[in-house]
PDB file of C-alpha atoms in Angstrom:
ATOM      1  CA  MET W  27      -1.024   3.432  30.987  1.00  0.00           C
ATOM      2  CA  ASP W  28      -3.326   3.912  27.987  1.00  0.00           C
ATOM      3  CA  ILE W  29      -5.243   0.743  26.996  1.00  0.00           C
ATOM      4  CA  PHE W  30      -3.915   1.093  23.447  1.00  0.00           C
ATOM      5  CA  SER W  31      -0.287   0.995  24.621  1.00  0.00           C
ATOM      6  CA  LEU W  32      -1.082  -1.843  27.021  1.00  0.00           C
ATOM      7  CA  LEU W  33      -2.553  -4.058  24.293  1.00  0.00           C
ATOM      8  CA  VAL W  34       0.265  -3.283  21.860  1.00  0.00           C
ATOM      9  CA  GLY W  35       2.754  -4.133  24.616  1.00  0.00           C
ATOM     10  CA  LEU W  36       0.968  -7.454  25.094  1.00  0.00           C
ATOM     11  CA  GLY W  37       1.332  -8.106  21.379  1.00  0.00           C
ATOM     12  CA  ALA W  38       5.061  -7.402  21.624  1.00  0.00           C
ATOM     13  CA  ALA W  39       5.385  -9.844  24.529  1.00  0.00           C
ATOM     14  CA  LEU W  40       3.544 -12.552  22.599  1.00  0.00           C
ATOM     15  CA  GLY W  41       5.824 -11.892  19.649  1.00  0.00           C
ATOM     16  CA  LEU W  42       8.907 -12.414  21.816  1.00  0.00           C
ATOM     17  CA  VAL W  43       7.446 -15.710  22.975  1.00  0.00           C
ATOM     18  CA  GLN W  44       7.155 -16.731  19.325  1.00  0.00           C
ATOM     19  CA  VAL W  45      10.788 -15.736  18.728  1.00  0.00           C
ATOM     20  CA  PHE W  46      11.826 -17.921  21.660  1.00  0.00           C
ATOM     21  CA  LEU W  47       9.774 -20.924  20.538  1.00  0.00           C
ATOM     22  CA  ARG W  48      10.983 -20.760  16.935  1.00  0.00           C
ATOM     23  CA  SER W  49      14.670 -20.433  17.779  1.00  0.00           C
ATOM     24  CA  GLN W  50      17.157 -23.248  18.182  1.00  0.00           C
ATOM     25  CA  PRO W  51      18.559 -23.396  21.739  1.00  0.00           C
ATOM     26  CA  GLU W  52      21.973 -22.166  20.618  1.00  0.00           C
ATOM     27  CA  ASN W  53      20.430 -19.128  18.850  1.00  0.00           C
ATOM     28  CA  ARG W  54      17.817 -18.061  21.398  1.00  0.00           C
ATOM     29  CA  ALA W  55      19.907 -15.433  23.159  1.00  0.00           C
ATOM     30  CA  LEU W  56      20.949 -13.839  19.860  1.00  0.00           C
ATOM     31  CA  ASN W  57      17.456 -13.902  18.392  1.00  0.00           C
ATOM     32  CA  LEU W  58      15.766 -12.562  21.518  1.00  0.00           C
ATOM     33  CA  GLY W  59      18.282  -9.748  21.831  1.00  0.00           C
ATOM     34  CA  ALA W  60      17.891  -8.833  18.186  1.00  0.00           C
ATOM     35  CA  ALA W  61      14.093  -9.016  18.417  1.00  0.00           C
ATOM     36  CA  LEU W  62      14.162  -6.651  21.394  1.00  0.00           C
ATOM     37  CA  GLY W  63      16.201  -4.236  19.290  1.00  0.00           C
ATOM     38  CA  VAL W  64      13.653  -4.554  16.501  1.00  0.00           C
ATOM     39  CA  LEU W  65      10.828  -3.799  18.938  1.00  0.00           C
ATOM     40  CA  LEU W  66      12.651  -0.762  20.314  1.00  0.00           C
ATOM     41  CA  MET W  67      13.176   0.659  16.825  1.00  0.00           C
ATOM     42  CA  ALA W  68       9.577  -0.168  15.967  1.00  0.00           C
ATOM     43  CA  LEU W  69       8.396   1.794  19.018  1.00  0.00           C
ATOM     44  CA  LEU W  70      10.552   4.777  18.117  1.00  0.00           C
ATOM     45  CA  GLY W  71       9.387   4.650  14.499  1.00  0.00           C
ATOM     46  CA  ALA W  72       5.745   4.324  15.508  1.00  0.00           C
ATOM     47  CA  ARG W  73       5.886   7.341  17.779  1.00  0.00           C
ATOM     48  CA  LEU W  74       7.979   9.439  15.390  1.00  0.00           C
ATOM     49  CA  ALA W  75       5.621   8.808  12.484  1.00  0.00           C
ATOM     50  CA  PHE W  76       2.576   9.663  14.633  1.00  0.00           C
ATOM     51  CA  VAL W  77       4.162  12.896  15.839  1.00  0.00           C
ATOM     52  CA  LEU W  78       5.145  13.918  12.313  1.00  0.00           C
ATOM     53  CA  VAL W  79       1.712  13.200  10.866  1.00  0.00           C
ATOM     54  CA  TYR W  80      -0.015  15.134  13.649  1.00  0.00           C
ATOM     55  CA  ALA W  81       2.702  17.761  14.087  1.00  0.00           C
ATOM     56  CA  PRO W  82       0.253  20.686  14.559  1.00  0.00           C
ATOM     57  CA  VAL W  83      -1.211  18.922  17.600  1.00  0.00           C
ATOM     58  CA  PHE W  84       2.200  18.538  19.252  1.00  0.00           C
ATOM     59  CA  ALA W  85       3.429  22.005  18.306  1.00  0.00           C
ATOM     60  CA  ALA W  86       1.573  23.524  21.258  1.00  0.00           C
ATOM     61  CA  ASP W  87       3.253  21.171  23.751  1.00  0.00           C
ATOM     62  CA  PRO W  88       6.315  19.377  22.300  1.00  0.00           C
ATOM     63  CA  SER W  89       6.961  17.541  25.572  1.00  0.00           C
ATOM     64  CA  GLN W  90       3.979  15.274  24.815  1.00  0.00           C
ATOM     65  CA  ALA W  91       5.823  13.863  21.824  1.00  0.00           C
ATOM     66  CA  TRP W  92       7.750  11.518  24.147  1.00  0.00           C
ATOM     67  CA  MET W  93       4.717  10.309  26.105  1.00  0.00           C
ATOM     68  CA  PHE W  94       4.094   7.215  23.985  1.00  0.00           C
ATOM     69  CA  TRP W  95       2.513   5.373  26.927  1.00  0.00           C
ATOM     70  CA  ARG W  96      -0.507   7.656  26.539  1.00  0.00           C
ATOM     71  CA  GLY W  97      -1.185   6.232  23.097  1.00  0.00           C
ATOM     72  CA  GLY W  98      -0.465   7.641  19.688  1.00  0.00           C
ATOM     73  CA  LEU W  99       1.477   5.032  17.740  1.00  0.00           C
ATOM     74  CA  SER W 100       1.549   4.543  13.990  1.00  0.00           C
ATOM     75  CA  TRP W 101       1.775   1.126  12.339  1.00  0.00           C
ATOM     76  CA  PRO W 102       3.655   2.414   9.241  1.00  0.00           C
ATOM     77  CA  GLY W 103       6.325   3.930  11.461  1.00  0.00           C
ATOM     78  CA  ALA W 104       6.509   0.756  13.546  1.00  0.00           C
ATOM     79  CA  LEU W 105       6.984  -1.466  10.520  1.00  0.00           C
ATOM     80  CA  GLY W 106       9.464   0.923   8.939  1.00  0.00           C
ATOM     81  CA  GLY W 107      11.480   1.118  12.144  1.00  0.00           C
ATOM     82  CA  GLY W 108      11.390  -2.644  12.543  1.00  0.00           C
ATOM     83  CA  LEU W 109      12.596  -3.287   8.997  1.00  0.00           C
ATOM     84  CA  LEU W 110      15.379  -0.733   9.411  1.00  0.00           C
ATOM     85  CA  ALA W 111      16.433  -2.390  12.666  1.00  0.00           C
ATOM     86  CA  VAL W 112      16.590  -5.815  11.019  1.00  0.00           C
ATOM     87  CA  LEU W 113      18.761  -4.413   8.231  1.00  0.00           C
ATOM     88  CA  LEU W 114      21.175  -2.654  10.613  1.00  0.00           C
ATOM     89  CA  LEU W 115      21.385  -5.593  13.002  1.00  0.00           C
ATOM     90  CA  ALA W 116      21.954  -8.053  10.162  1.00  0.00           C
ATOM     91  CA  LEU W 117      24.821  -5.907   8.895  1.00  0.00           C
ATOM     92  CA  GLY W 118      26.276  -5.375  12.369  1.00  0.00           C
ATOM     93  CA  LEU W 119      26.031  -9.024  13.400  1.00  0.00           C
ATOM     94  CA  ARG W 120      26.997 -10.279   9.928  1.00  0.00           C
ATOM     95  CA  GLN W 121      23.857 -12.340   9.531  1.00  0.00           C
ATOM     96  CA  PRO W 122      22.151 -13.137   6.199  1.00  0.00           C
ATOM     97  CA  LEU W 123      19.344 -10.618   5.751  1.00  0.00           C
ATOM     98  CA  ALA W 124      16.723 -13.165   4.710  1.00  0.00           C
ATOM     99  CA  ARG W 125      17.375 -15.343   7.750  1.00  0.00           C
ATOM    100  CA  ALA W 126      17.412 -12.264   9.990  1.00  0.00           C
ATOM    101  CA  VAL W 127      13.963 -11.219   8.779  1.00  0.00           C
ATOM    102  CA  ASP W 128      12.663 -14.745   9.378  1.00  0.00           C
ATOM    103  CA  ALA W 129      14.106 -14.953  12.894  1.00  0.00           C
ATOM    104  CA  TRP W 130      13.722 -11.413  14.238  1.00  0.00           C
ATOM    105  CA  LEU W 131      10.720  -9.887  12.463  1.00  0.00           C
ATOM    106  CA  LEU W 132       8.414 -12.617  11.169  1.00  0.00           C
ATOM    107  CA  PRO W 133       7.439 -14.013  14.611  1.00  0.00           C
ATOM    108  CA  LEU W 134       6.497 -10.502  15.774  1.00  0.00           C
ATOM    109  CA  LEU W 135       4.207  -9.585  12.877  1.00  0.00           C
ATOM    110  CA  ALA W 136       0.996 -11.497  13.599  1.00  0.00           C
ATOM    111  CA  PRO W 137       0.825 -10.901  17.393  1.00  0.00           C
ATOM    112  CA  LEU W 138       1.527  -7.192  16.985  1.00  0.00           C
ATOM    113  CA  ALA W 139      -0.889  -6.785  14.071  1.00  0.00           C
ATOM    114  CA  VAL W 140      -3.703  -8.575  15.903  1.00  0.00           C
ATOM    115  CA  MET W 141      -3.253  -6.655  19.145  1.00  0.00           C
ATOM    116  CA  THR W 142      -2.862  -3.324  17.346  1.00  0.00           C
ATOM    117  CA  TRP W 143      -6.212  -3.744  15.602  1.00  0.00           C
ATOM    118  CA  LEU W 144      -7.834  -4.853  18.865  1.00  0.00           C
ATOM    119  CA  ALA W 145      -6.303  -1.824  20.568  1.00  0.00           C
ATOM    120  CA  ALA W 146      -7.764   0.387  17.841  1.00  0.00           C
ATOM    121  CA  TRP W 147     -11.201  -1.098  18.579  1.00  0.00           C
ATOM    122  CA  ALA W 148     -10.742  -0.598  22.331  1.00  0.00           C
ATOM    123  CA  VAL W 149     -10.015   3.134  22.004  1.00  0.00           C
ATOM    124  CA  GLY W 150     -12.368   3.841  19.110  1.00  0.00           C
ATOM    125  CA  VAL W 151      -9.971   4.640  16.259  1.00  0.00           C
ATOM    126  CA  ALA W 152      -9.672   3.184  12.741  1.00  0.00           C
ATOM    127  CA  TYR W 153     -13.398   2.469  12.825  1.00  0.00           C
ATOM    128  CA  GLY W 154     -15.737   1.431  10.036  1.00  0.00           C
ATOM    129  CA  ALA W 155     -18.966   2.833   8.664  1.00  0.00           C
ATOM    130  CA  SER W 156     -21.996   3.390  10.867  1.00  0.00           C
ATOM    131  CA  LEU W 157     -24.742   0.754  10.655  1.00  0.00           C
ATOM    132  CA  PRO W 158     -28.286   0.427  11.986  1.00  0.00           C
ATOM    133  CA  ALA W 159     -28.399  -1.176  15.411  1.00  0.00           C
ATOM    134  CA  ASP W 160     -30.440  -4.118  14.098  1.00  0.00           C
ATOM    135  CA  SER W 161     -27.984  -4.869  11.290  1.00  0.00           C
ATOM    136  CA  PHE W 162     -26.518  -8.381  11.334  1.00  0.00           C
ATOM    137  CA  TRP W 163     -22.959  -7.035  10.969  1.00  0.00           C
ATOM    138  CA  ALA W 164     -23.292  -4.182  13.453  1.00  0.00           C
ATOM    139  CA  VAL W 165     -20.911  -4.189  16.418  1.00  0.00           C
ATOM    140  CA  ARG W 166     -20.935  -1.596  19.175  1.00  0.00           C
ATOM    141  CA  SER W 167     -17.921   0.661  18.767  1.00  0.00           C
ATOM    142  CA  LEU W 168     -15.845   1.523  21.800  1.00  0.00           C
ATOM    143  CA  PRO W 169     -15.885   3.877  23.600  1.00  0.00           C
ATOM    144  CA  ASP W 170     -18.697   5.912  22.002  1.00  0.00           C
ATOM    145  CA  GLY W 171     -21.140   2.981  21.792  1.00  0.00           C
ATOM    146  CA  GLU W 172     -22.149   3.654  18.176  1.00  0.00           C
ATOM    147  CA  TRP W 173     -23.081   0.673  16.011  1.00  0.00           C
ATOM    148  CA  ARG W 174     -20.561   0.193  13.204  1.00  0.00           C
ATOM    149  CA  TRP W 175     -19.239  -2.317  10.721  1.00  0.00           C
ATOM    150  CA  PRO W 176     -16.625  -4.376  12.653  1.00  0.00           C
ATOM    151  CA  LEU W 177     -13.612  -3.156  10.719  1.00  0.00           C
ATOM    152  CA  GLN W 178     -11.020  -3.479  13.496  1.00  0.00           C
ATOM    153  CA  LEU W 179     -12.224  -6.921  14.602  1.00  0.00           C
ATOM    154  CA  SER W 180     -12.324  -8.200  11.023  1.00  0.00           C
ATOM    155  CA  ALA W 181      -8.789  -6.981  10.392  1.00  0.00           C
ATOM    156  CA  ALA W 182      -7.598  -8.563  13.646  1.00  0.00           C
ATOM    157  CA  LEU W 183      -9.141 -11.886  12.607  1.00  0.00           C
ATOM    158  CA  LEU W 184      -7.377 -11.844   9.244  1.00  0.00           C
ATOM    159  CA  CYS W 185      -4.064 -10.967  10.902  1.00  0.00           C
ATOM    160  CA  TRP W 186      -4.598 -13.851  13.336  1.00  0.00           C
ATOM    161  CA  LEU W 187      -4.787 -16.201  10.335  1.00  0.00           C
ATOM    162  CA  LEU W 188      -1.398 -15.066   8.967  1.00  0.00           C
ATOM    163  CA  PRO W 189       0.683 -17.664  10.865  1.00  0.00           C
ATOM    164  CA  GLY W 190      -1.505 -20.431   9.455  1.00  0.00           C
ATOM    165  CA  LEU W 191      -0.914 -19.120   5.943  1.00  0.00           C
ATOM    166  CA  GLU W 192       2.804 -19.079   6.620  1.00  0.00           C
ATOM    167  CA  GLU W 193       3.060 -22.560   8.138  1.00  0.00           C
ATOM    168  CA  ARG W 194       0.923 -24.337   5.550  1.00  0.00           C
ATOM    169  CA  SER W 195       2.496 -22.945   2.416  1.00  0.00           C
ATOM    170  CA  PRO W 196       4.515 -25.672   0.638  1.00  0.00           C
ATOM    171  CA  LEU W 197       6.173 -23.111  -1.641  1.00  0.00           C
ATOM    172  CA  CYS W 198       7.949 -21.132   1.069  1.00  0.00           C
ATOM    173  CA  ALA W 199      10.801 -23.248   2.349  1.00  0.00           C
ATOM    174  CA  GLY W 200      13.780 -21.000   1.630  1.00  0.00           C
ATOM    175  CA  PRO W 201      15.156 -18.151   3.745  1.00  0.00           C
ATOM    176  CA  GLY W 202      13.046 -15.002   3.543  1.00  0.00           C
ATOM    177  CA  GLN W 203      10.257 -16.607   1.518  1.00  0.00           C
ATOM    178  CA  ARG W 204       7.749 -16.928   4.335  1.00  0.00           C
ATOM    179  CA  SER W 205       8.518 -13.409   5.500  1.00  0.00           C
ATOM    180  CA  ALA W 206       7.920 -12.056   1.998  1.00  0.00           C
ATOM    181  CA  MET W 207       4.607 -13.899   1.743  1.00  0.00           C
ATOM    182  CA  VAL W 208       3.374 -12.787   5.177  1.00  0.00           C
ATOM    183  CA  LEU W 209       4.403  -9.169   4.555  1.00  0.00           C
ATOM    184  CA  PHE W 210       2.597  -9.278   1.201  1.00  0.00           C
ATOM    185  CA  ALA W 211      -0.572 -10.643   2.815  1.00  0.00           C
ATOM    186  CA  LEU W 212      -0.304  -8.110   5.646  1.00  0.00           C
ATOM    187  CA  GLY W 213       0.100  -5.340   3.081  1.00  0.00           C
ATOM    188  CA  TRP W 214      -3.192  -6.320   1.457  1.00  0.00           C
ATOM    189  CA  VAL W 215      -4.943  -6.456   4.832  1.00  0.00           C
ATOM    190  CA  GLN W 216      -3.687  -3.000   5.737  1.00  0.00           C
ATOM    191  CA  LEU W 217      -4.531  -1.603   2.314  1.00  0.00           C
ATOM    192  CA  ILE W 218      -8.098  -2.948   2.217  1.00  0.00           C
ATOM    193  CA  PHE W 219      -8.967  -1.931   5.753  1.00  0.00           C
ATOM    194  CA  SER W 220      -7.264   1.446   5.443  1.00  0.00           C
ATOM    195  CA  VAL W 221      -9.493   2.184   2.461  1.00  0.00           C
ATOM    196  CA  LEU W 222     -12.571   1.060   4.425  1.00  0.00           C
ATOM    197  CA  ARG W 223     -11.825   3.250   7.451  1.00  0.00           C
ATOM    198  CA  PHE W 224     -14.262   6.083   8.174  1.00  0.00           C
ATOM    199  CA  ASP W 225     -12.283   8.030  10.747  1.00  0.00           C
ATOM    200  CA  PRO W 226     -10.659  11.318   9.676  1.00  0.00           C
ATOM    201  CA  ARG W 227      -6.989  11.116   8.657  1.00  0.00           C
ATOM    202  CA  PRO W 228      -4.497  13.370   6.890  1.00  0.00           C
ATOM    203  CA  LEU W 229      -4.472  13.249   3.099  1.00  0.00           C
ATOM    204  CA  TRP W 230      -1.398  13.268   0.895  1.00  0.00           C
ATOM    205  CA  HIS W 231      -1.754  13.657  -2.882  1.00  0.00           C
ATOM    206  CA  GLY W 232      -5.386  12.602  -2.775  1.00  0.00           C
ATOM    207  CA  LEU W 233      -4.959   9.459  -0.655  1.00  0.00           C
ATOM    208  CA  PHE W 234      -4.930   8.881   3.079  1.00  0.00           C
ATOM    209  CA  TRP W 235      -1.400   8.545   4.381  1.00  0.00           C
ATOM    210  CA  ASP W 236      -1.941   5.022   5.749  1.00  0.00           C
ATOM    211  CA  VAL W 237      -3.097   3.920   2.286  1.00  0.00           C
ATOM    212  CA  TRP W 238       0.231   5.133   0.898  1.00  0.00           C
ATOM    213  CA  ALA W 239       1.975   3.228   3.690  1.00  0.00           C
ATOM    214  CA  ALA W 240       0.127   0.018   2.801  1.00  0.00           C
ATOM    215  CA  LEU W 241       1.133   0.432  -0.846  1.00  0.00           C
ATOM    216  CA  ALA W 242       4.735   0.916   0.263  1.00  0.00           C
ATOM    217  CA  LEU W 243       4.513  -2.268   2.348  1.00  0.00           C
ATOM    218  CA  LEU W 244       3.313  -4.196  -0.699  1.00  0.00           C
ATOM    219  CA  LEU W 245       6.260  -2.856  -2.679  1.00  0.00           C
ATOM    220  CA  VAL W 246       8.742  -3.828   0.048  1.00  0.00           C
ATOM    221  CA  SER W 247       7.242  -7.315   0.261  1.00  0.00           C
ATOM    222  CA  LEU W 248       7.540  -7.719  -3.509  1.00  0.00           C
ATOM    223  CA  LEU W 249      11.190  -6.660  -3.412  1.00  0.00           C
ATOM    224  CA  LEU W 250      11.868  -9.111  -0.591  1.00  0.00           C
ATOM    225  CA  GLY W 251      10.019 -11.769  -2.574  1.00  0.00           C
ATOM    226  CA  VAL W 252      12.234 -11.161  -5.596  1.00  0.00           C
ATOM    227  CA  LEU W 253      15.328 -11.562  -3.425  1.00  0.00           C
ATOM    228  CA  ALA W 254      13.985 -14.634  -1.632  1.00  0.00           C
ATOM    229  CA  PHE W 255      12.421 -16.506  -4.559  1.00  0.00           C
ATOM    230  CA  TRP W 256      14.301 -15.466  -7.689  1.00  0.00           C
ATOM    231  CA  LEU W 257      17.897 -15.038  -6.567  1.00  0.00           C
ATOM    232  CA  PRO W 258      18.247 -18.700  -5.514  1.00  0.00           C
ATOM    233  CA  VAL W 259      16.835 -19.747  -8.905  1.00  0.00           C
ATOM    234  CA  LEU W 260      19.279 -17.536 -10.781  1.00  0.00           C
ATOM    235  CA  ARG W 261      22.184 -18.813  -8.725  1.00  0.00           C
ATOM    236  CA  ALA W 262      21.153 -22.422  -9.341  1.00  0.00           C
ATOM    237  CA  ARG W 263      21.091 -21.827 -13.097  1.00  0.00           C
ATOM    238  CA  ARG W 264      24.637 -20.515 -13.194  1.00  0.00           C
ATOM    239  CA  VAL W 265      27.192 -22.966 -14.567  1.00  0.00           C
ATOM    240  CA  PRO W 266      30.164 -23.252 -12.198  1.00  0.00           C
ATOM    241  CA  VAL W 267      33.423 -21.989 -13.644  1.00  0.00           C
ATOM    242  CA  SER W 268      35.220 -25.195 -12.691  1.00  0.00           C
ATOM    243  CA  VAL W 269      32.761 -27.269 -14.694  1.00  0.00           C
ATOM    244  CA  VAL W 270      33.263 -25.069 -17.764  1.00  0.00           C
ATOM    245  CA  GLU W 271      37.034 -25.355 -17.470  1.00  0.00           C
ATOM    246  CA  GLU W 272      36.866 -29.146 -17.192  1.00  0.00           C
ATOM    247  CA  GLU W 273      34.791 -29.340 -20.367  1.00  0.00           C
TER     248      GLU W 273
END
């Protein structure tokens, strides 16, 4: 198995451990099953997005499109597939969407993000600018051995700090609020480090496609934030009909 797929798989396993630890005993079976469904959709989305972006490469041999264990996964497709899975599962299981995101997606985000960036470093993709070997910030890039700015390792470190940001925020106590905040922070991490990447990528309307994906993630996180933070406030401000009638 490709080292990239192996490390991403490790991230998925660590994410499932987080789902288990965060769940109440009576909800663990439901949450683990739903999280597995989210991971499956994330895998399908990651591979589909990669194949679509690099369609000319797979046109010569379409059978390689299914060989995801050889590497070739896309984080925008993974996140899109995961979000879609949460939405469909929440509807099918009749669970509140905000609580579903908190239980089935949020625990997966940091482990998968960290291991994906480490996997990118291990196979030599999503790399930063070249630096002199004697530079303080220079790190040897794998597998070519060139000295570069440690883009993948820096991004992995920031993603590793996401759970701490989530757990220590006093403003995010309601359903969906922590997920919105973590997705917003992750969107900024992906946007900044996508802009700083020096490896060749497809362009779309003047921007790299992963930059567009990071902007879309920021938009989704803002929409989730509106639902999680503002809807409860609006509902609390409504005057109950019974109270009006009594007056």
